[in-house]
mmCIF file of C-alpha atoms in Angstrom:
data_model
loop_
_atom_site.group_PDB
_atom_site.id
_atom_site.type_symbol
_atom_site.label_atom_id
_atom_site.label_comp_id
_atom_site.label_asym_id
_atom_site.label_seq_id
_atom_site.Cartn_x
_atom_site.Cartn_y
_atom_site.Cartn_z
ATOM 1 C CA MET A 1 0.000 0.000 0.000
ATOM 2 C CA PHE A 2 1.075 3.637 -0.399
ATOM 3 C CA LYS A 3 3.129 5.030 2.461
ATOM 4 C CA ASN A 4 0.187 7.221 3.528
ATOM 5 C CA GLN A 5 -2.476 5.285 5.407
ATOM 6 C CA TYR A 6 -6.166 6.106 5.786
ATOM 7 C CA PHE A 7 -5.663 8.517 8.689
ATOM 8 C CA LYS A 8 -3.196 10.643 6.766
ATOM 9 C CA LEU A 9 -5.470 10.560 3.742
ATOM 10 C CA PHE A 10 -8.344 11.648 5.961
ATOM 11 C CA ILE A 11 -6.299 14.646 7.121
ATOM 12 C CA LEU A 12 -5.595 15.401 3.465
ATOM 13 C CA SER A 13 -9.301 15.102 2.704
ATOM 14 C CA VAL A 14 -9.974 17.697 5.395
ATOM 15 C CA LEU A 15 -7.550 20.089 3.704
ATOM 16 C CA ALA A 16 -9.049 19.363 0.304
ATOM 17 C CA GLY A 17 -12.450 19.740 1.877
ATOM 18 C CA MET A 18 -11.594 23.299 2.796
ATOM 19 C CA MET A 19 -11.568 23.949 -0.928
ATOM 20 C CA ALA A 20 -14.320 21.523 -1.960
ATOM 21 C CA ALA A 21 -16.590 23.015 0.716
ATOM 22 C CA CYS A 22 -16.327 26.220 -1.213
ATOM 23 C CA SER A 23 -18.813 24.631 -3.613
ATOM 24 C CA SER A 24 -22.428 23.847 -2.831
ATOM 25 C CA ALA A 25 -24.476 20.957 -4.185
ATOM 26 C CA PRO A 26 -27.208 21.975 -6.638
ATOM 27 C CA SER A 27 -30.442 22.928 -4.903
ATOM 28 C CA ALA A 28 -33.437 20.615 -5.221
ATOM 29 C CA SER A 29 -35.578 23.685 -5.777
ATOM 30 C CA PRO A 30 -35.658 25.228 -9.269
ATOM 31 C CA SER A 31 -35.196 28.656 -7.715
ATOM 32 C CA SER A 32 -31.936 29.485 -5.969
ATOM 33 C CA SER A 33 -31.685 31.893 -3.073
ATOM 34 C CA ALA A 34 -29.214 34.768 -3.153
ATOM 35 C CA ALA A 35 -27.140 32.916 -0.562
ATOM 36 C CA ASN A 36 -26.453 30.149 -3.079
ATOM 37 C CA VAL A 37 -25.317 32.457 -5.852
ATOM 38 C CA PRO A 38 -21.509 32.441 -6.296
ATOM 39 C CA GLN A 39 -19.904 35.579 -4.914
ATOM 40 C CA ASP A 40 -16.769 37.420 -5.978
ATOM 41 C CA LYS A 41 -14.922 36.391 -2.822
ATOM 42 C CA SER A 42 -11.400 35.089 -2.390
ATOM 43 C CA VAL A 43 -9.312 33.396 0.290
ATOM 44 C CA THR A 44 -5.558 33.150 0.863
ATOM 45 C CA LEU A 45 -4.052 30.112 2.566
ATOM 46 C CA LEU A 46 -0.459 29.937 3.819
ATOM 47 C CA PHE A 47 1.190 26.511 4.160
ATOM 48 C CA ASN A 48 4.436 25.541 5.860
ATOM 49 C CA VAL A 49 5.634 23.073 3.200
ATOM 50 C CA GLN A 50 6.862 24.558 -0.040
ATOM 51 C CA SER A 51 5.593 22.900 -3.194
ATOM 52 C CA PRO A 52 7.920 22.566 -6.194
ATOM 53 C CA SER A 53 5.217 21.182 -8.490
ATOM 54 C CA VAL A 54 1.474 20.953 -9.092
ATOM 55 C CA ASP A 55 1.633 17.756 -11.143
ATOM 56 C CA PRO A 56 -0.673 15.468 -9.140
ATOM 57 C CA HIS A 57 1.083 12.328 -10.358
ATOM 58 C CA THR A 58 4.506 13.261 -9.009
ATOM 59 C CA ASP A 59 4.021 15.930 -6.334
ATOM 60 C CA VAL A 60 4.699 14.445 -2.885
ATOM 61 C CA ASN A 61 2.893 17.392 -1.252
ATOM 62 C CA TYR A 62 -0.340 16.632 -3.151
ATOM 63 C CA THR A 63 -0.861 20.339 -3.851
ATOM 64 C CA ALA A 64 -3.224 19.886 -6.810
ATOM 65 C CA VAL A 65 -5.634 17.774 -4.759
ATOM 66 C CA ARG A 66 -5.383 19.956 -1.656
ATOM 67 C CA ALA A 67 -6.118 23.010 -3.771
ATOM 68 C CA GLY A 68 -9.164 21.447 -5.409
ATOM 69 C CA VAL A 69 -7.622 21.332 -8.877
ATOM 70 C CA SER A 70 -7.656 17.577 -9.405
ATOM 71 C CA GLU A 71 -9.769 14.759 -7.980
ATOM 72 C CA THR A 72 -9.524 10.999 -7.538
ATOM 73 C CA LEU A 73 -11.869 8.209 -8.586
ATOM 74 C CA VAL A 74 -12.557 7.383 -4.938
ATOM 75 C CA LYS A 75 -12.091 9.360 -1.747
ATOM 76 C CA VAL A 76 -12.152 8.819 2.014
ATOM 77 C CA SER A 77 -15.285 10.026 3.775
ATOM 78 C CA LYS A 78 -15.419 11.688 7.188
ATOM 79 C CA ASP A 79 -16.057 8.325 8.830
ATOM 80 C CA LEU A 80 -13.011 6.841 7.062
ATOM 81 C CA LYS A 81 -14.991 4.819 4.540
ATOM 82 C CA LEU A 82 -14.518 4.665 0.790
ATOM 83 C CA GLU A 83 -16.774 7.085 -1.070
ATOM 84 C CA ALA A 84 -17.551 7.185 -4.780
ATOM 85 C CA TRP A 85 -16.270 10.329 -6.483
ATOM 86 C CA LEU A 86 -15.278 10.472 -10.155
ATOM 87 C CA ALA A 87 -16.183 6.790 -10.220
ATOM 88 C CA GLU A 88 -19.888 6.430 -9.415
ATOM 89 C CA LYS A 89 -19.590 2.755 -8.559
ATOM 90 C CA TRP A 90 -17.359 -0.265 -8.981
ATOM 91 C CA ASP A 91 -17.546 -4.034 -8.806
ATOM 92 C CA SER A 92 -15.337 -7.104 -8.759
ATOM 93 C CA LYS A 93 -16.306 -10.722 -8.290
ATOM 94 C CA ASP A 94 -12.811 -12.068 -7.728
ATOM 95 C CA GLY A 95 -10.729 -9.105 -6.519
ATOM 96 C CA GLN A 96 -8.692 -9.128 -9.728
ATOM 97 C CA HIS A 97 -11.084 -8.060 -12.487
ATOM 98 C CA TRP A 98 -12.614 -4.665 -11.740
ATOM 99 C CA THR A 99 -15.323 -2.650 -13.464
ATOM 100 C CA PHE A 100 -15.721 1.072 -12.750
ATOM 101 C CA ASN A 101 -18.554 3.317 -13.898
ATOM 102 C CA ILE A 102 -17.053 6.743 -14.562
ATOM 103 C CA ARG A 103 -19.384 9.580 -13.618
ATOM 104 C CA SER A 104 -21.073 11.197 -16.610
ATOM 105 C CA GLY A 105 -21.252 14.966 -17.075
ATOM 106 C CA VAL A 106 -17.819 15.735 -15.608
ATOM 107 C CA ILE A 107 -15.672 18.117 -17.656
ATOM 108 C CA PHE A 108 -11.952 18.771 -17.421
ATOM 109 C CA HIS A 109 -10.822 22.374 -17.027
ATOM 110 C CA SER A 110 -9.621 22.064 -20.627
ATOM 111 C CA GLY A 111 -13.242 21.586 -21.733
ATOM 112 C CA LYS A 112 -12.870 17.893 -22.575
ATOM 113 C CA ALA A 113 -15.463 15.464 -21.212
ATOM 114 C CA VAL A 114 -14.231 12.871 -18.732
ATOM 115 C CA ASP A 115 -14.736 9.338 -20.004
ATOM 116 C CA ALA A 116 -13.143 5.971 -19.290
ATOM 117 C CA ALA A 117 -10.483 6.503 -21.976
ATOM 118 C CA ALA A 118 -9.361 9.738 -20.308
ATOM 119 C CA VAL A 119 -9.151 7.999 -16.931
ATOM 120 C CA LYS A 120 -7.178 5.156 -18.535
ATOM 121 C CA ASP A 121 -4.677 7.619 -20.003
ATOM 122 C CA SER A 122 -4.343 9.409 -16.668
ATOM 123 C CA LEU A 123 -3.718 6.225 -14.682
ATOM 124 C CA GLU A 124 -1.175 5.026 -17.232
ATOM 125 C CA ARG A 125 0.625 8.364 -17.026
ATOM 126 C CA ALA A 126 0.699 8.203 -13.226
ATOM 127 C CA GLN A 127 2.201 4.707 -13.326
ATOM 128 C CA LYS A 128 4.791 5.745 -15.892
ATOM 129 C CA LEU A 129 5.953 8.822 -13.992
ATOM 130 C CA ASN A 130 5.655 7.524 -10.443
ATOM 131 C CA PRO A 131 7.054 4.075 -9.526
ATOM 132 C CA SER A 132 5.191 4.191 -6.197
ATOM 133 C CA VAL A 133 1.877 4.362 -8.046
ATOM 134 C CA LYS A 134 2.839 1.466 -10.302
ATOM 135 C CA ASN A 135 3.968 -0.672 -7.364
ATOM 136 C CA ALA A 136 0.857 0.115 -5.328
ATOM 137 C CA LEU A 137 -1.782 -0.475 -7.996
ATOM 138 C CA HIS A 138 -0.517 -3.779 -9.451
ATOM 139 C CA ILE A 139 -2.346 -3.089 -12.712
ATOM 140 C CA ARG A 140 -1.823 -5.617 -15.506
ATOM 141 C CA ASP A 141 -4.301 -4.226 -18.039
ATOM 142 C CA ILE A 142 -6.775 -1.357 -18.504
ATOM 143 C CA GLN A 143 -9.596 -1.249 -21.040
ATOM 144 C CA ALA A 144 -12.017 1.624 -21.698
ATOM 145 C CA ASP A 145 -15.445 1.627 -23.320
ATOM 146 C CA GLY A 146 -17.505 4.798 -23.043
ATOM 147 C CA GLN A 147 -17.923 5.440 -19.317
ATOM 148 C CA ILE A 148 -16.919 1.886 -18.375
ATOM 149 C CA LEU A 149 -13.354 1.294 -17.189
ATOM 150 C CA ILE A 150 -12.165 -2.301 -16.825
ATOM 151 C CA ILE A 151 -8.995 -2.924 -14.833
ATOM 152 C CA THR A 152 -7.246 -6.244 -14.306
ATOM 153 C CA THR A 153 -4.624 -6.452 -11.583
ATOM 154 C CA ASP A 154 -1.654 -8.806 -11.773
ATOM 155 C CA LYS A 155 -3.026 -10.825 -8.848
ATOM 156 C CA PRO A 156 -6.192 -10.977 -6.728
ATOM 157 C CA PHE A 157 -6.121 -7.645 -4.918
ATOM 158 C CA PRO A 158 -9.274 -6.963 -2.848
ATOM 159 C CA GLU A 159 -7.767 -3.713 -1.505
ATOM 160 C CA PHE A 160 -7.328 -2.233 -4.978
ATOM 161 C CA VAL A 161 -10.076 0.384 -4.696
ATOM 162 C CA SER A 162 -8.591 1.759 -1.471
ATOM 163 C CA GLU A 163 -5.390 2.567 -3.377
ATOM 164 C CA LEU A 164 -7.337 4.864 -5.702
ATOM 165 C CA VAL A 165 -7.945 7.400 -2.939
ATOM 166 C CA HIS A 166 -4.287 8.389 -3.077
ATOM 167 C CA PRO A 167 -3.694 11.906 -4.510
ATOM 168 C CA ASN A 168 -1.016 10.637 -6.902
ATOM 169 C CA THR A 169 -3.767 8.752 -8.776
ATOM 170 C CA ALA A 170 -5.806 11.932 -9.379
ATOM 171 C CA VAL A 171 -7.378 12.162 -12.824
ATOM 172 C CA ILE A 172 -6.138 14.822 -15.270
ATOM 173 C CA ASP A 173 -6.477 15.483 -18.978
ATOM 174 C CA THR A 174 -3.252 14.046 -20.394
ATOM 175 C CA ILE A 175 -3.980 15.488 -23.860
ATOM 176 C CA PHE A 176 -3.942 19.056 -22.540
ATOM 177 C CA THR A 177 -0.512 20.573 -23.185
ATOM 178 C CA GLY A 178 -0.698 23.636 -20.944
ATOM 179 C CA ASP A 179 1.832 24.406 -18.226
ATOM 180 C CA LEU A 180 -0.667 23.656 -15.437
ATOM 181 C CA PRO A 181 -2.688 20.475 -14.880
ATOM 182 C CA SER A 182 -6.201 20.255 -16.280
ATOM 183 C CA GLY A 183 -8.235 18.528 -13.585
ATOM 184 C CA THR A 184 -11.903 18.252 -12.670
ATOM 185 C CA GLY A 185 -11.985 20.060 -9.316
ATOM 186 C CA PRO A 186 -13.835 23.189 -8.151
ATOM 187 C CA PHE A 187 -10.800 25.360 -8.925
ATOM 188 C CA LYS A 188 -8.649 25.866 -12.006
ATOM 189 C CA ALA A 189 -4.934 26.521 -11.642
ATOM 190 C CA ALA A 190 -4.394 30.045 -12.990
ATOM 191 C CA SER A 191 -0.690 30.490 -12.243
ATOM 192 C CA PHE A 192 2.028 28.810 -10.218
ATOM 193 C CA ARG A 193 5.440 29.842 -8.925
ATOM 194 C CA ALA A 194 7.354 26.896 -7.496
ATOM 195 C CA GLY A 195 7.853 27.191 -3.758
ATOM 196 C CA SER A 196 6.027 30.512 -3.686
ATOM 197 C CA GLU A 197 2.351 30.563 -4.638
ATOM 198 C CA LEU A 198 -0.472 28.921 -6.554
ATOM 199 C CA ASN A 199 -3.345 31.078 -7.819
ATOM 200 C CA LEU A 200 -6.748 29.527 -8.430
ATOM 201 C CA ASP A 201 -9.888 30.590 -10.284
ATOM 202 C CA ARG A 202 -13.398 29.258 -9.861
ATOM 203 C CA ASN A 203 -14.403 26.379 -12.140
ATOM 204 C CA GLU A 204 -17.698 27.595 -13.571
ATOM 205 C CA GLN A 205 -18.530 24.101 -14.859
ATOM 206 C CA TYR A 206 -17.823 22.121 -11.711
ATOM 207 C CA TRP A 207 -19.871 18.925 -11.658
ATOM 208 C CA ASN A 208 -20.614 18.922 -7.906
ATOM 209 C CA GLY A 209 -22.339 22.282 -7.490
ATOM 210 C CA GLU A 210 -21.642 25.997 -7.637
ATOM 211 C CA VAL A 211 -18.277 27.147 -6.341
ATOM 212 C CA LYS A 212 -18.667 29.913 -3.774
ATOM 213 C CA LEU A 213 -15.219 31.479 -4.099
ATOM 214 C CA LYS A 214 -14.126 33.296 -7.245
ATOM 215 C CA HIS A 215 -10.419 33.167 -6.423
ATOM 216 C CA ALA A 216 -8.120 31.394 -3.981
ATOM 217 C CA LYS A 217 -4.396 31.582 -3.371
ATOM 218 C CA PHE A 218 -2.055 29.006 -1.861
ATOM 219 C CA MET A 219 1.156 30.503 -0.484
ATOM 220 C CA PHE A 220 4.143 28.658 0.981
ATOM 221 C CA ASN A 221 6.595 29.659 3.711
ATOM 222 C CA GLU A 222 8.576 27.284 5.933
ATOM 223 C CA ASP A 223 9.301 30.023 8.496
ATOM 224 C CA ALA A 224 6.784 29.722 11.351
ATOM 225 C CA ASN A 225 7.428 33.288 12.508
ATOM 226 C CA ALA A 226 6.828 34.633 9.015
ATOM 227 C CA ARG A 227 3.550 32.724 8.819
ATOM 228 C CA GLN A 228 2.425 34.115 12.166
ATOM 229 C CA LEU A 229 3.302 37.672 11.175
ATOM 230 C CA ALA A 230 1.480 37.282 7.860
ATOM 231 C CA PHE A 231 -1.635 36.133 9.694
ATOM 232 C CA GLN A 232 -1.447 38.939 12.256
ATOM 233 C CA ALA A 233 -1.034 41.457 9.471
ATOM 234 C CA LYS A 234 -4.099 39.940 7.749
ATOM 235 C CA ASP A 235 -2.098 39.254 4.633
ATOM 236 C CA VAL A 236 -3.489 35.710 4.708
ATOM 237 C CA ASP A 237 -6.784 34.266 5.883
ATOM 238 C CA ILE A 238 -5.767 30.751 6.953
ATOM 239 C CA VAL A 239 -2.395 29.459 8.159
#
């Protein structure tokens, strides 16, 4: 299994939730109240660990997932159980042959629709670039047909789905050739300076509801005193 266990992934999900909570699920009522209308608000977060990259497949700080740029097929819920996310459901009768239903209606920041083929390409990229992903997933073969993804592991592996909560397996558009990753999350990466800051814009087409914040900024500083001073000076909102 990946070095990070469920508890650490839960802590990560809390951090990611700070960004995902900035979106609200669509109202059941056809009329939305003013409180549910996205506002032109922003938030600045200051973290102690500097991030040299926002590539979710290689970044050991998982910045893209924490910032709500990219998302995984499965995530850990508040009660530490597996929860369907970009994959609506999955099934395996023998723990080796797996079928995943990829959620319909999800769009990458690039504008491309998310289908099983896109997920296949993303997982193959993650395995190619990150040996830890390859060693953890034990994938022998991946096939895609519409929204159906079929994965065969190299041995019976009942824990396979739990490995897909890891941020390094996050789904991105591998065809997109921009400098920043094209994910599916509530925020698009607008600009990034390694070890300094990541600027985010609201994803107007987010599949899981309206995003309440228009902008967000992730800043990085390893100096605890500097972080405290920045907070006291109200240069940042969350440290």
